Short mmCIF file of C-alpha atoms in Angstrom, two decimals:
data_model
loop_
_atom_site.label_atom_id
_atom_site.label_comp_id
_atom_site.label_asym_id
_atom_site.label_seq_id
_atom_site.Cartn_x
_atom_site.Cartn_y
_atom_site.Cartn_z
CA UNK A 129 0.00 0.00 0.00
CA UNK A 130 2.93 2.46 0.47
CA UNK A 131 5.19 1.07 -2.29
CA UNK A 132 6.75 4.21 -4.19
CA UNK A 133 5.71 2.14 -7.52
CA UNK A 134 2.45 3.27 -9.51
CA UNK A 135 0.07 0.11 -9.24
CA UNK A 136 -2.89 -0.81 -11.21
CA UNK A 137 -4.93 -3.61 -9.75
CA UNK A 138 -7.95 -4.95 -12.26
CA UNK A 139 -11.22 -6.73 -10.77
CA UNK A 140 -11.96 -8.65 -13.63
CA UNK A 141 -13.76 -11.62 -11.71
CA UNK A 142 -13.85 -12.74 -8.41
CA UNK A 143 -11.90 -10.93 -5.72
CA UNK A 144 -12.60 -12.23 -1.97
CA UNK A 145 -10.83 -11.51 0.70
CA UNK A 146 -7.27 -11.05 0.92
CA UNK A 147 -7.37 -10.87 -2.64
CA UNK A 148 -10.05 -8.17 -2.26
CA UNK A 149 -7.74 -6.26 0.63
CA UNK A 150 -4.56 -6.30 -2.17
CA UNK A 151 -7.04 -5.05 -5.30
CA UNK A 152 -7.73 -2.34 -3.01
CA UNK A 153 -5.18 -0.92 0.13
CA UNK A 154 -3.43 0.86 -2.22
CA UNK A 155 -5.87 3.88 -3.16
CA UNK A 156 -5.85 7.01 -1.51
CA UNK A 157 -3.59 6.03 1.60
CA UNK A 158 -1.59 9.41 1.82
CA UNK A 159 -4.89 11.28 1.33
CA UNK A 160 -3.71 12.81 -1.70
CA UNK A 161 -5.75 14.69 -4.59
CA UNK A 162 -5.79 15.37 -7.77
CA UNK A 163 -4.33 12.88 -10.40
CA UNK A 164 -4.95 9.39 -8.23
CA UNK A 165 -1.46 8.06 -8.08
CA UNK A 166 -2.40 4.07 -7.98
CA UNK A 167 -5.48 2.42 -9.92
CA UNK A 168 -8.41 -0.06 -10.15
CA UNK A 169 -10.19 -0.98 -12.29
CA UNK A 170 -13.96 -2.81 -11.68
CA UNK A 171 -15.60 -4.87 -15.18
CA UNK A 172 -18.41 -6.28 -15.86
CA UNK A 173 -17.18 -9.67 -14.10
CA UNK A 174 -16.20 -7.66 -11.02
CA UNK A 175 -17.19 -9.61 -7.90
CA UNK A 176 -16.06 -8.55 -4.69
CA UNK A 177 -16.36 -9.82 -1.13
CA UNK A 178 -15.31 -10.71 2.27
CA UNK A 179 -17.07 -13.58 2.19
CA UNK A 180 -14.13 -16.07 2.47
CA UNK A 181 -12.68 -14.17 6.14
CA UNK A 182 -16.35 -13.93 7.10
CA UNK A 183 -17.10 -17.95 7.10
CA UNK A 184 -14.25 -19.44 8.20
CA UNK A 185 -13.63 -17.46 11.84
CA UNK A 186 -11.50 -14.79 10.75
CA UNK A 187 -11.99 -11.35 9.72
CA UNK A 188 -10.28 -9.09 6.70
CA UNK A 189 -6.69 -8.71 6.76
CA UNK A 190 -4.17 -7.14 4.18
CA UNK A 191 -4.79 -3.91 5.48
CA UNK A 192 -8.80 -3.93 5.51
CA UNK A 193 -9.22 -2.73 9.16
CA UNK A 194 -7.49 0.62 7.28
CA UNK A 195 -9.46 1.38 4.26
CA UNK A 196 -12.62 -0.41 5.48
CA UNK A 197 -13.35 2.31 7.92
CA UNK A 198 -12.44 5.13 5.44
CA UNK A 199 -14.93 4.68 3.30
CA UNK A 200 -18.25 6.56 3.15
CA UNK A 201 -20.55 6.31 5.90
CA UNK A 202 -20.92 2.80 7.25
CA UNK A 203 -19.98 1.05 3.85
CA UNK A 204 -16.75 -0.81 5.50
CA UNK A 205 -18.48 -2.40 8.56
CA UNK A 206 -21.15 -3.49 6.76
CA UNK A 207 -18.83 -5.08 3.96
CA UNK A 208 -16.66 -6.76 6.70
CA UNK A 209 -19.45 -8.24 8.64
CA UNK A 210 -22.08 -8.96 6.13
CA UNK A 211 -20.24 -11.14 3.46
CA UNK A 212 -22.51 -9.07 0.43
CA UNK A 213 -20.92 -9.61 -2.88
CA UNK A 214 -20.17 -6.49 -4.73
CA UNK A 215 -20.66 -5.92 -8.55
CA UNK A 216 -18.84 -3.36 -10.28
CA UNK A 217 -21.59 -0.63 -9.89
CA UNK A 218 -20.96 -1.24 -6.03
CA UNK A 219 -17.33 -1.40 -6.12
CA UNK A 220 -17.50 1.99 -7.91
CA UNK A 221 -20.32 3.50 -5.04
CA UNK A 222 -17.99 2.59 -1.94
CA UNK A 223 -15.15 4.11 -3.75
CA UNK A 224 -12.96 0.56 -4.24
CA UNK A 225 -11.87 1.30 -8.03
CA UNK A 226 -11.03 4.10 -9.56
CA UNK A 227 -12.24 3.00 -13.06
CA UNK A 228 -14.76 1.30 -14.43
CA UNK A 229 -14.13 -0.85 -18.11
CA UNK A 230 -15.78 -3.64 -19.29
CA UNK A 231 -13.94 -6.74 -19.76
CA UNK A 232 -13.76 -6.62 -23.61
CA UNK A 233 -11.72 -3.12 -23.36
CA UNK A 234 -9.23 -4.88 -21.07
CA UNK A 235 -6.85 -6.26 -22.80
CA UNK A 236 -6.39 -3.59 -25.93
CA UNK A 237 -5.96 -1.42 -22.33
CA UNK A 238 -3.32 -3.50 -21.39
CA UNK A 239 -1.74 -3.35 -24.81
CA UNK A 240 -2.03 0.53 -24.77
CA UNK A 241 -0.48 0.90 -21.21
CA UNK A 242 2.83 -1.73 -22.01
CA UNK A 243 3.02 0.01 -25.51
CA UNK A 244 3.01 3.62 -24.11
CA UNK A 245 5.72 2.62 -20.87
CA UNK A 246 8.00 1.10 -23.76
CA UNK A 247 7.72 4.09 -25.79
CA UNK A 248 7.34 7.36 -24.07
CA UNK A 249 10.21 9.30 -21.96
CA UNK A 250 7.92 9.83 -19.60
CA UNK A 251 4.78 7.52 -18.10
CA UNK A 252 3.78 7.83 -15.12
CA UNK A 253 0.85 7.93 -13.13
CA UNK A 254 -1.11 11.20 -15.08
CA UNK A 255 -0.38 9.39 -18.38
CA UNK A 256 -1.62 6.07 -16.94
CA UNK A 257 -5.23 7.90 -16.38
CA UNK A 258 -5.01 9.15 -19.07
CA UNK A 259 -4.99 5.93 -20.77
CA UNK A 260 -7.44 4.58 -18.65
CA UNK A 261 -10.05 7.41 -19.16
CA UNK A 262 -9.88 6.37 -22.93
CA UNK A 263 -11.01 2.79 -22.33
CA UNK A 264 -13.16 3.38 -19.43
CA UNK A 265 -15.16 5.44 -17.47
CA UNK A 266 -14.18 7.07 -14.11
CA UNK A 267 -16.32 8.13 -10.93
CA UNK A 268 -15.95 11.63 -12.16
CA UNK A 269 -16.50 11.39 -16.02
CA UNK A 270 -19.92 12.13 -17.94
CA UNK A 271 -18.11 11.41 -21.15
CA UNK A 272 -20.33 8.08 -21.56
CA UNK A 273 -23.52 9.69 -20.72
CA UNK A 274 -24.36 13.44 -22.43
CA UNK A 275 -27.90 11.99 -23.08
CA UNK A 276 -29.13 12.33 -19.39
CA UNK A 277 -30.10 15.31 -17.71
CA UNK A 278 -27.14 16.75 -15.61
CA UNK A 279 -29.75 18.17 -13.25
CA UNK A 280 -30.71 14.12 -12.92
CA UNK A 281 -27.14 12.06 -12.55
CA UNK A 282 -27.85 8.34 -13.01
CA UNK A 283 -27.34 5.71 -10.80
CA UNK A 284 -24.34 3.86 -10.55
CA UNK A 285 -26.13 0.97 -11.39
CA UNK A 286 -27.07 2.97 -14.63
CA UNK A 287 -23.45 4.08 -15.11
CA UNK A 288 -21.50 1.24 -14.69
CA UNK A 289 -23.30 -1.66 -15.42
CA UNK A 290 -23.20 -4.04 -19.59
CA UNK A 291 -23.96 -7.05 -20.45
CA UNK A 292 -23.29 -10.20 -18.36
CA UNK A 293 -23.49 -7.83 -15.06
CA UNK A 294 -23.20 -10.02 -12.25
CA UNK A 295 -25.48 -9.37 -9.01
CA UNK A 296 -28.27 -6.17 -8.44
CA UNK A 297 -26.50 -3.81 -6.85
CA UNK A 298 -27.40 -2.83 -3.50
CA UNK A 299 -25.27 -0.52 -1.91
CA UNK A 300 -26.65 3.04 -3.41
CA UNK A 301 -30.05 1.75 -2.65
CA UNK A 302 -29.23 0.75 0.83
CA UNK A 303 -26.98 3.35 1.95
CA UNK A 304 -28.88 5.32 4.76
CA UNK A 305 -30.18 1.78 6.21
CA UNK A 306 -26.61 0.74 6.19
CA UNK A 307 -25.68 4.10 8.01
CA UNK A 308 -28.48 3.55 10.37
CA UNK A 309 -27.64 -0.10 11.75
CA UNK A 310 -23.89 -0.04 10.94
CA UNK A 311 -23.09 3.17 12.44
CA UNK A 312 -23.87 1.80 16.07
CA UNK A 313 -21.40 1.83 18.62
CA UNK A 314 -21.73 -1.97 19.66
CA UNK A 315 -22.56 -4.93 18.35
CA UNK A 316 -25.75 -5.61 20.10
CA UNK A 317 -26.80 -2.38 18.64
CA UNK A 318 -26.03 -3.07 15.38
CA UNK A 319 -27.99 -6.14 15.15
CA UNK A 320 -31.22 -4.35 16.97
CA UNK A 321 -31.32 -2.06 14.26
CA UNK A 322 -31.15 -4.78 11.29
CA UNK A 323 -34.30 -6.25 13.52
CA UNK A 324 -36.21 -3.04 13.07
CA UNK A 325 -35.46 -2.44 9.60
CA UNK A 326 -38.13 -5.44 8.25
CA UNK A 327 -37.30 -4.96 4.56
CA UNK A 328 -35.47 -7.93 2.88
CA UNK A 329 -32.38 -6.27 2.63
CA UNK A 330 -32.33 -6.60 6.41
CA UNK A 331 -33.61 -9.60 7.13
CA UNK A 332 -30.89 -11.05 4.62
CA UNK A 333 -28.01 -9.36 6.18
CA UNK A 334 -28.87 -10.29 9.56
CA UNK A 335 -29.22 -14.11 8.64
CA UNK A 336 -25.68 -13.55 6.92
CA UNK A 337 -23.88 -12.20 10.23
CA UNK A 338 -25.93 -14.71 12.60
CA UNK A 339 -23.81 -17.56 9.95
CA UNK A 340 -20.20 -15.85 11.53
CA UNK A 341 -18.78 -17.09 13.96
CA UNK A 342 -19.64 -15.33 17.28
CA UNK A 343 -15.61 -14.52 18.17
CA UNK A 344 -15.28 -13.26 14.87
CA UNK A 345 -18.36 -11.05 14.28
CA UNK A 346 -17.12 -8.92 17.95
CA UNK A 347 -13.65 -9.24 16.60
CA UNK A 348 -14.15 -7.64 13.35
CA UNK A 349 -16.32 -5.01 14.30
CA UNK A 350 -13.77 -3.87 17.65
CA UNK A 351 -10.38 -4.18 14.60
CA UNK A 352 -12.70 -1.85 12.25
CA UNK A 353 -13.70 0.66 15.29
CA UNK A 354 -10.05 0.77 16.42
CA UNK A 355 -8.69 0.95 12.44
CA UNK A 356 -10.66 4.57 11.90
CA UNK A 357 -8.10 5.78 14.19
CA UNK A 358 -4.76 4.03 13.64
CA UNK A 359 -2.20 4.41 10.89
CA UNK A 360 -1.56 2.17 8.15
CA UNK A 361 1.19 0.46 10.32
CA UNK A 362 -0.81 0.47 13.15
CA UNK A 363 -3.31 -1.68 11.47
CA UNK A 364 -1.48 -4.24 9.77
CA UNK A 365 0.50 -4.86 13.34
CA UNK A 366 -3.17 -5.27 14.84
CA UNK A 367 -4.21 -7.48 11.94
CA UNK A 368 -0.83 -9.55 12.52
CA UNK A 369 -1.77 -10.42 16.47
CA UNK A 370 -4.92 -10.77 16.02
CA UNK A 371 -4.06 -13.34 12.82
CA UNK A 372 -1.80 -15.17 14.95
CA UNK A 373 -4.19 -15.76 17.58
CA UNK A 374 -7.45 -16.23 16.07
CA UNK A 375 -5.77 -19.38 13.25
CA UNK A 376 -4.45 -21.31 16.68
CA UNK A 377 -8.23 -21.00 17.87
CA UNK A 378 -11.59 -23.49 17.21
CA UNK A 379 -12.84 -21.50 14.61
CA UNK A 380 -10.32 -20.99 12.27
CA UNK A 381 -10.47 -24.74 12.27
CA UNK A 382 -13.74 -25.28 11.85
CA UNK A 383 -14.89 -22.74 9.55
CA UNK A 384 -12.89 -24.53 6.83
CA UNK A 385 -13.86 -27.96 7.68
CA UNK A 386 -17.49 -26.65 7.17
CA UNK A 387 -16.85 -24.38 4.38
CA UNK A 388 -13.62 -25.82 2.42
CA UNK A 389 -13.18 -30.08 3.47
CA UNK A 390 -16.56 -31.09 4.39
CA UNK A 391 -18.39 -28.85 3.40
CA UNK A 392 -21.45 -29.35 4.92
CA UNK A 393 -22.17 -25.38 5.79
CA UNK A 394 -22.74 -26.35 9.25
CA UNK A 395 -19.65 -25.20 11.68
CA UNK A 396 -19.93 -25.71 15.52
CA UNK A 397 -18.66 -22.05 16.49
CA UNK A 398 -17.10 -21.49 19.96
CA UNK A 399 -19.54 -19.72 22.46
CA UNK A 400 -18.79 -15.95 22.13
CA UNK A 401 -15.94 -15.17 24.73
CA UNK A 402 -16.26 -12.53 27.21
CA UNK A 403 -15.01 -9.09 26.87
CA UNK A 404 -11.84 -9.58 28.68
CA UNK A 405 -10.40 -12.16 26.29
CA UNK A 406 -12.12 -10.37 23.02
CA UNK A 407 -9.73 -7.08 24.44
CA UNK A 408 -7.24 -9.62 24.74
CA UNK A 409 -6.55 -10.59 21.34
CA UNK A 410 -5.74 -7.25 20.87
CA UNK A 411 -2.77 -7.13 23.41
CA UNK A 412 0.98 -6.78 22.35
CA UNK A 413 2.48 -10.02 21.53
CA UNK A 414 5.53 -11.16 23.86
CA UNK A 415 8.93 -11.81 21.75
CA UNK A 416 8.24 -15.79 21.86
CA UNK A 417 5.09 -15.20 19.92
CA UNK A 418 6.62 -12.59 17.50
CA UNK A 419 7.13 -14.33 13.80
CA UNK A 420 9.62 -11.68 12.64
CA UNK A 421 8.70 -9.01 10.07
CA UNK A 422 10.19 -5.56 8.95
CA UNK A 423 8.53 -2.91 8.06
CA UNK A 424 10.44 -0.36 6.27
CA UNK A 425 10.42 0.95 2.70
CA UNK A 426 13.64 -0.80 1.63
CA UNK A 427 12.37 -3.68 0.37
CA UNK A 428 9.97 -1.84 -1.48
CA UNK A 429 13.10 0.24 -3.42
CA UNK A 430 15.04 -2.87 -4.30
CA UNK A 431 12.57 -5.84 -4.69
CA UNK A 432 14.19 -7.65 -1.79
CA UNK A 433 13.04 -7.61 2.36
CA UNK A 434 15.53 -8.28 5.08
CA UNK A 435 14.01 -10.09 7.81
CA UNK A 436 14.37 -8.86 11.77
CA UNK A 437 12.84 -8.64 14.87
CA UNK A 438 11.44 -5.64 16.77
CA UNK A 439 9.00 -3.93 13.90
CA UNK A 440 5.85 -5.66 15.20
CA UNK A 441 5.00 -5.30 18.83
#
């Protein structure tokens, strides 16, 4: 997320979980503006989730507890507890890609982008939008759509949406619900309001989170609260503990003999633990738990990472 490099990540199928954190933690981290220094791009086959943390007895790692909480209103804690799957009009909504391009325009993209580095003195990140803006269609650009009324945007359902589109998108219409139930301080608050919503949307999500795994579910929702407040390294060094401690517990375990060997969809959680030993798996690890990891920018400059002790506490 804080590599020096220019990255472009493309969603062009199914991203879940880590592989959703990685397509992602790299936009907007130094709060910059203007030209968007790193890229990514949602198709028509986008299909994001955090389904796969969310049913085995983890939570999103890779950074998530970071951007998760950045995004607009509740968006983030609704993502990392509810296991939705995100199309490409939703991925563009919560602010997760930069672009939108559908999957035909891909790989002439490509083409242009390795063509243009090879060829021109300089390419960097302006010329790479630039490239991108020709292919596909940004959260800022009207280019695509001069027929509608500007006094009347359409949705992004409307705007980023062709043929093949994977599921109805839900976010845009959901948005102040979301806000509503996952803008509560607790847990138990959170799944009160979901009660009192009644609508489908609701009723669906609340089945979903009742599925997690009861350690998890107060897990993820603490790392999230705690990540809108913590820096980048912060949050990877809370992700790190909490990783370490939650794959040596029950659930870990038995969220992928329910969901990946047997897969029977049926995994005997652990009763949720009490509020002592959730705040525990938060704690500093002692130096005979500490796998060690550096976290510096060198290995980012020269494509290789010395290993010591002492960066994660």
């Amino acid at each position: 997320a804080k590599s020096p490099k220019t990255r472009i990540a493309v969603i062009d199928g199914m991203s879940l979980g880590a592989g959703a954190s990685l397509a992602t933690c790299h936009l907007n981290v130094d709060g910059s503006s203007g030209c968007a220094k790193n890229f990514s791009i949602a198709s028509t086959r986008t299909v994001f989730s955090f389904q796969a943390s969310h049913f085995l007895g983890m939570f999103p790692l890779c950074g998530a507890s970071y951007f998760l909480p950045r995004l607009k209103g509740s968006i983030g804690t609704y993502l990392a507890l509810s296991g939705s799957r995100l199309n490409a009009a939703d991925v563009m909504y919560a602010g997760l890609a930069t672009h939108f391009m559908p999957s035909d325009r891909l790989e002439k993209c490509m083409g242009e982008l390795s063509s243009r580095a090879q060829n021109d003195g300089e390419f960097g990140a302006a010329q790479i939008q630039e490239v991108l803006d020709t292919f596909g269609t940004s959260a800022t650009s009207t280019k695509d759509f001069k027929a509608f009324d500007p006094n009347k945007p359409p949705s992004y359902l409307t705007r980023y949406s062709g043929d093949n589109f994977t599921d109805p998108t839900h976010l845009e219409a959901n948005h102040e619900a979301i806000d509503r139930c996952f803008g509560k301080g607790n847990v138990e608050d959170m799944l009160a309001a979901l009660e009192q919503e009644k609508c489908a949307w609701a009723q669906n999500t609340l089945a979903n989170i009742r599925q997690m795994s009861p350690t998890s579910l107060y897990v993820t929702f603490e790392l999230l609260r705690r990540g809108a407040s913590q820096s980048l390294e912060d949050c990877i060094r809370t992700e790190w503990r909490l990783a370490r401690r939650l794959f040596a517990r029950n659930d870990f375990h038995e969220g992928v003999r329910a969901f990946e060997i047997d897969k029977d969809g049926a995994p005997k959680w652990d009763p949720l633990p009490s509020r002592d030993e959730i705040s525990s798996l938060f704690r500093p690890m002692g130096e005979t738990e500490l796998l060690p990891l550096e976290l510096t920018q060198k290995h980012l400059q020269v494509g290789h990472q010395k290993i010591s002790k002492g960066e994660i506490r």
